[in-house]
């Protein structure tokens, strides 16, 4: 798929007090607390280092004084290989599984699912990625070792990542000399650039080494470079993807020599290090290069002919075209708080300091990470975006389809980064062919399906356990992103491309539906509520049912999308009629005797009442069938559901709860969860202890590091300020008291509207809209509704007199 999605239809809200941002690289002295993450010491571990990326190449700069370590990543560095993990003829057992479920024999049905409806082979090997499933891995490490007196005192150390220009800068003083390093990852030049300077000539001497934990060889690359090559394990014969990394030194003054695997710079005045990397991955996206040696050589030769200033100017311009679309101010943080290093700011915020700019910084960091890890034509952001330091990245660093990859892209539309959604669309497209085979083998169904996990090799089979791996909802949830992109952009060409994918997914579910005997609803069987369990009356724990709430909500959304899309495109009348009829027989979202939304078809006792997933509220967010205005009883039941679920959780679960409370228009509860999401986590060795937060560099702590929480909170903050899912554009629907004054520019509403807002004392004072097509929209603010006709391509501003709203 080759579509790009430039922002054409925009709605501007004029905000007189909105801060302007320079596109130029900012020195240390002209930064703002909303756009700078800074440290006063070198990173001791990965989650203190500074992330950079161009969507494909990634780098993590540690900023060591005597030894610099930079973790290198390339988005296609995957072990494993394409495989057939479908169990042939599994569908023959499906009627018996369904019979048992309809008879209430869930335990027996689950045993059959485990025996017949899991993947063939080890699957993801429990998240380790061994075998053909594979794992996203670190590309390598660049080490710079600086000789000299390591006991000499270091003063005025500072390392910062400036989100305005996507440049990491570091400086310190030693022995009367100020040393500086600047690094960025350029999309225009496809190169990582590191510049080292000193205030006195001849002060730069260091030894460079390039390595990775296994399966590599490093040799000299001419007189001023290193070349690292290797081949990944593929789970079959050891001959997986080939990877190539090149480093080249461009120096002013001094000398450069290569001895064996070490590159030495001596007494230079200024040094540029250029790093290029590629693999020979041939899949649904990415470079598609069969000769990574040639492509990296071409790129590094081209970059070596350019000045640092020219490359930086191109990099900043390319990055700024995305980042500068949106600005956010949530109030003033006092200098004694905002001037602290970021880890100390996080600690102070936990201790009660007033720091509204920290939430704005976290919002901007989420946008920065999406720009840096997902670009058109590339692979989608994975569980860690593109940043990993291990061979065994947690949960294989893959794409989980029961929340995580979807949450990665929650900010894409509302935060005005629509083009960056494209890698996810390419992934969805790629799953159709293998997913059609999976649908036939397991369900004897037409269409296509993807379950819970997938990778660059097209894995669509169930996972290795019925308790989580048999969930069939992955493909329906993915298709929600296709339809929502249409709702935001009204791009008819895109809709014509996306509709067959949605149709294939709907075709699968329409074939799979069966009638349950109690209410005669049509249900999916077998069905899981992602990763959750319930207790049967006999006390046995089970995960499999005939139908559940999240499936019903997703299917209503998907069927509605296909029904409406087929009408818009004027095609598939018979299929549309089938979906209309079957949609009418889906089980409604029901309220239990305890006043909560029911998760399963019966009021089973919960095995884990505070479970991290809240899948049965999918219809509240990211779906749209539950709203306080249109379904008040379900909204009330959703509130009680969240209250019982509690406010604790891992990183991404906290982000999900922020979004859900925002949709319930409870800004105070949403804000309290943002505070929890910003809880400092300093020990990166902690694994999945039930409490999320952020690491010193603001990476989300699941724990361990998992990037979905970064994206989820960013999207949720936008949701607190602007909502457009219920057929109208609602302004400041969940504004907390802590953000009593502020402004936002550039957020997007469905319908292709760009919105700016300014508020004071908790009240809206300016609003502006722009839509290139020119349409009428219903605008809601604090219960008042007005219909505005937006002139084509022009800004419509509303001033301080807001009686119209």
mmCIF file with all atom_site columns, N, CA and C in Angstrom, residues 197-219:
data_model
loop_
_atom_site.group_PDB
_atom_site.id
_atom_site.type_symbol
_atom_site.label_atom_id
_atom_site.label_alt_id
_atom_site.label_comp_id
_atom_site.label_asym_id
_atom_site.label_entity_id
_atom_site.label_seq_id
_atom_site.pdbx_PDB_ins_code
_atom_site.Cartn_x
_atom_site.Cartn_y
_atom_site.Cartn_z
_atom_site.occupancy
_atom_site.B_iso_or_equiv
_atom_site.pdbx_formal_charge
_atom_site.auth_seq_id
_atom_site.auth_comp_id
_atom_site.auth_asym_id
_atom_site.auth_atom_id
_atom_site.pdbx_PDB_model_num
ATOM 1  N N  . UNK A 1 197 ? 32.506 18.291  19.803 1.00 0.00 ? 197 UNK A N  1
ATOM 2  C CA . UNK A 1 197 ? 33.304 19.513  19.713 1.00 0.00 ? 197 UNK A CA 1
ATOM 3  C C  . UNK A 1 197 ? 33.912 19.817  21.087 1.00 0.00 ? 197 UNK A C  1
ATOM 4  N N  . UNK A 1 198 ? 34.924 20.672  21.080 1.00 0.00 ? 198 UNK A N  1
ATOM 5  C CA . UNK A 1 198 ? 35.566 21.141  22.308 1.00 0.00 ? 198 UNK A CA 1
ATOM 6  C C  . UNK A 1 198 ? 35.960 22.599  22.121 1.00 0.00 ? 198 UNK A C  1
ATOM 7  N N  . UNK A 1 199 ? 36.061 23.327  23.216 1.00 0.00 ? 199 UNK A N  1
ATOM 8  C CA . UNK A 1 199 ? 36.353 24.758  23.125 1.00 0.00 ? 199 UNK A CA 1
ATOM 9  C C  . UNK A 1 199 ? 37.835 25.048  22.926 1.00 0.00 ? 199 UNK A C  1
ATOM 10 N N  . UNK A 1 200 ? 38.674 24.036  22.993 1.00 0.00 ? 200 UNK A N  1
ATOM 11 C CA . UNK A 1 200 ? 40.090 24.193  22.694 1.00 0.00 ? 200 UNK A CA 1
ATOM 12 C C  . UNK A 1 200 ? 40.489 23.188  21.627 1.00 0.00 ? 200 UNK A C  1
ATOM 13 N N  . UNK A 1 201 ? 41.413 23.558  20.741 1.00 0.00 ? 201 UNK A N  1
ATOM 14 C CA . UNK A 1 201 ? 41.792 22.658  19.643 1.00 0.00 ? 201 UNK A CA 1
ATOM 15 C C  . UNK A 1 201 ? 42.531 21.426  20.161 1.00 0.00 ? 201 UNK A C  1
ATOM 16 N N  . UNK A 1 202 ? 42.387 20.341  19.385 1.00 0.00 ? 202 UNK A N  1
ATOM 17 C CA . UNK A 1 202 ? 43.148 19.126  19.648 1.00 0.00 ? 202 UNK A CA 1
ATOM 18 C C  . UNK A 1 202 ? 42.721 18.348  20.875 1.00 0.00 ? 202 UNK A C  1
ATOM 19 N N  . UNK A 1 203 ? 41.514 18.584  21.379 1.00 0.00 ? 203 UNK A N  1
ATOM 20 C CA . UNK A 1 203 ? 41.094 17.980  22.641 1.00 0.00 ? 203 UNK A CA 1
ATOM 21 C C  . UNK A 1 203 ? 40.278 16.697  22.476 1.00 0.00 ? 203 UNK A C  1
ATOM 22 N N  . UNK A 1 204 ? 39.979 16.319  21.257 1.00 0.00 ? 204 UNK A N  1
ATOM 23 C CA . UNK A 1 204 ? 39.097 15.166  21.048 1.00 0.00 ? 204 UNK A CA 1
ATOM 24 C C  . UNK A 1 204 ? 39.909 13.937  20.652 1.00 0.00 ? 204 UNK A C  1
ATOM 25 N N  . UNK A 1 205 ? 40.007 13.012  21.572 1.00 0.00 ? 205 UNK A N  1
ATOM 26 C CA . UNK A 1 205 ? 40.668 11.731  21.322 1.00 0.00 ? 205 UNK A CA 1
ATOM 27 C C  . UNK A 1 205 ? 39.805 10.629  21.914 1.00 0.00 ? 205 UNK A C  1
ATOM 28 N N  . UNK A 1 206 ? 39.542 9.585   21.137 1.00 0.00 ? 206 UNK A N  1
ATOM 29 C CA . UNK A 1 206 ? 38.735 8.475   21.645 1.00 0.00 ? 206 UNK A CA 1
ATOM 30 C C  . UNK A 1 206 ? 38.893 7.263   20.734 1.00 0.00 ? 206 UNK A C  1
ATOM 31 N N  . UNK A 1 207 ? 38.487 6.117   21.258 1.00 0.00 ? 207 UNK A N  1
ATOM 32 C CA . UNK A 1 207 ? 38.488 4.861   20.519 1.00 0.00 ? 207 UNK A CA 1
ATOM 33 C C  . UNK A 1 207 ? 37.049 4.411   20.338 1.00 0.00 ? 207 UNK A C  1
ATOM 34 N N  . UNK A 1 208 ? 36.700 4.042   19.122 1.00 0.00 ? 208 UNK A N  1
ATOM 35 C CA . UNK A 1 208 ? 35.340 3.631   18.785 1.00 0.00 ? 208 UNK A CA 1
ATOM 36 C C  . UNK A 1 208 ? 35.286 2.133   18.527 1.00 0.00 ? 208 UNK A C  1
ATOM 37 N N  . UNK A 1 209 ? 34.257 1.504   19.073 1.00 0.00 ? 209 UNK A N  1
ATOM 38 C CA . UNK A 1 209 ? 34.027 0.072   18.882 1.00 0.00 ? 209 UNK A CA 1
ATOM 39 C C  . UNK A 1 209 ? 32.562 -0.142  18.538 1.00 0.00 ? 209 UNK A C  1
ATOM 40 N N  . UNK A 1 210 ? 32.298 -1.113  17.692 1.00 0.00 ? 210 UNK A N  1
ATOM 41 C CA . UNK A 1 210 ? 30.946 -1.428  17.256 1.00 0.00 ? 210 UNK A CA 1
ATOM 42 C C  . UNK A 1 210 ? 30.702 -2.910  17.491 1.00 0.00 ? 210 UNK A C  1
ATOM 43 N N  . UNK A 1 211 ? 29.654 -3.245  18.286 1.00 0.00 ? 211 UNK A N  1
ATOM 44 C CA . UNK A 1 211 ? 29.408 -4.656  18.575 1.00 0.00 ? 211 UNK A CA 1
ATOM 45 C C  . UNK A 1 211 ? 27.926 -4.887  18.853 1.00 0.00 ? 211 UNK A C  1
ATOM 46 N N  . UNK A 1 212 ? 27.589 -6.152  19.047 1.00 0.00 ? 212 UNK A N  1
ATOM 47 C CA . UNK A 1 212 ? 26.272 -6.567  19.511 1.00 0.00 ? 212 UNK A CA 1
ATOM 48 C C  . UNK A 1 212 ? 26.455 -7.863  20.308 1.00 0.00 ? 212 UNK A C  1
ATOM 49 N N  . UNK A 1 213 ? 25.428 -8.322  21.039 1.00 0.00 ? 213 UNK A N  1
ATOM 50 C CA . UNK A 1 213 ? 25.638 -9.464  21.923 1.00 0.00 ? 213 UNK A CA 1
ATOM 51 C C  . UNK A 1 213 ? 25.991 -10.776 21.223 1.00 0.00 ? 213 UNK A C  1
ATOM 52 N N  . UNK A 1 214 ? 25.605 -10.979 19.956 1.00 0.00 ? 214 UNK A N  1
ATOM 53 C CA . UNK A 1 214 ? 25.895 -12.244 19.301 1.00 0.00 ? 214 UNK A CA 1
ATOM 54 C C  . UNK A 1 214 ? 25.795 -12.082 17.783 1.00 0.00 ? 214 UNK A C  1
ATOM 55 N N  . UNK A 1 215 ? 26.305 -13.085 17.082 1.00 0.00 ? 215 UNK A N  1
ATOM 56 C CA . UNK A 1 215 ? 26.122 -13.240 15.642 1.00 0.00 ? 215 UNK A CA 1
ATOM 57 C C  . UNK A 1 215 ? 26.515 -11.980 14.863 1.00 0.00 ? 215 UNK A C  1
ATOM 58 N N  . UNK A 1 216 ? 27.789 -11.588 14.991 1.00 0.00 ? 216 UNK A N  1
ATOM 59 C CA . UNK A 1 216 ? 28.260 -10.416 14.270 1.00 0.00 ? 216 UNK A CA 1
ATOM 60 C C  . UNK A 1 216 ? 29.760 -10.525 14.046 1.00 0.00 ? 216 UNK A C  1
ATOM 61 N N  . UNK A 1 217 ? 30.239 -9.720  13.115 1.00 0.00 ? 217 UNK A N  1
ATOM 62 C CA . UNK A 1 217 ? 31.675 -9.531  12.906 1.00 0.00 ? 217 UNK A CA 1
ATOM 63 C C  . UNK A 1 217 ? 31.901 -8.074  12.547 1.00 0.00 ? 217 UNK A C  1
ATOM 64 N N  . UNK A 1 218 ? 32.944 -7.472  13.120 1.00 0.00 ? 218 UNK A N  1
ATOM 65 C CA . UNK A 1 218 ? 33.283 -6.083  12.834 1.00 0.00 ? 218 UNK A CA 1
ATOM 66 C C  . UNK A 1 218 ? 34.661 -6.015  12.206 1.00 0.00 ? 218 UNK A C  1
ATOM 67 N N  . UNK A 1 219 ? 34.774 -5.251  11.116 1.00 0.00 ? 219 UNK A N  1
ATOM 68 C CA . UNK A 1 219 ? 36.046 -5.085  10.420 1.00 0.00 ? 219 UNK A CA 1
ATOM 69 C C  . UNK A 1 219 ? 36.214 -3.609  10.067 1.00 0.00 ? 219 UNK A C  1
#
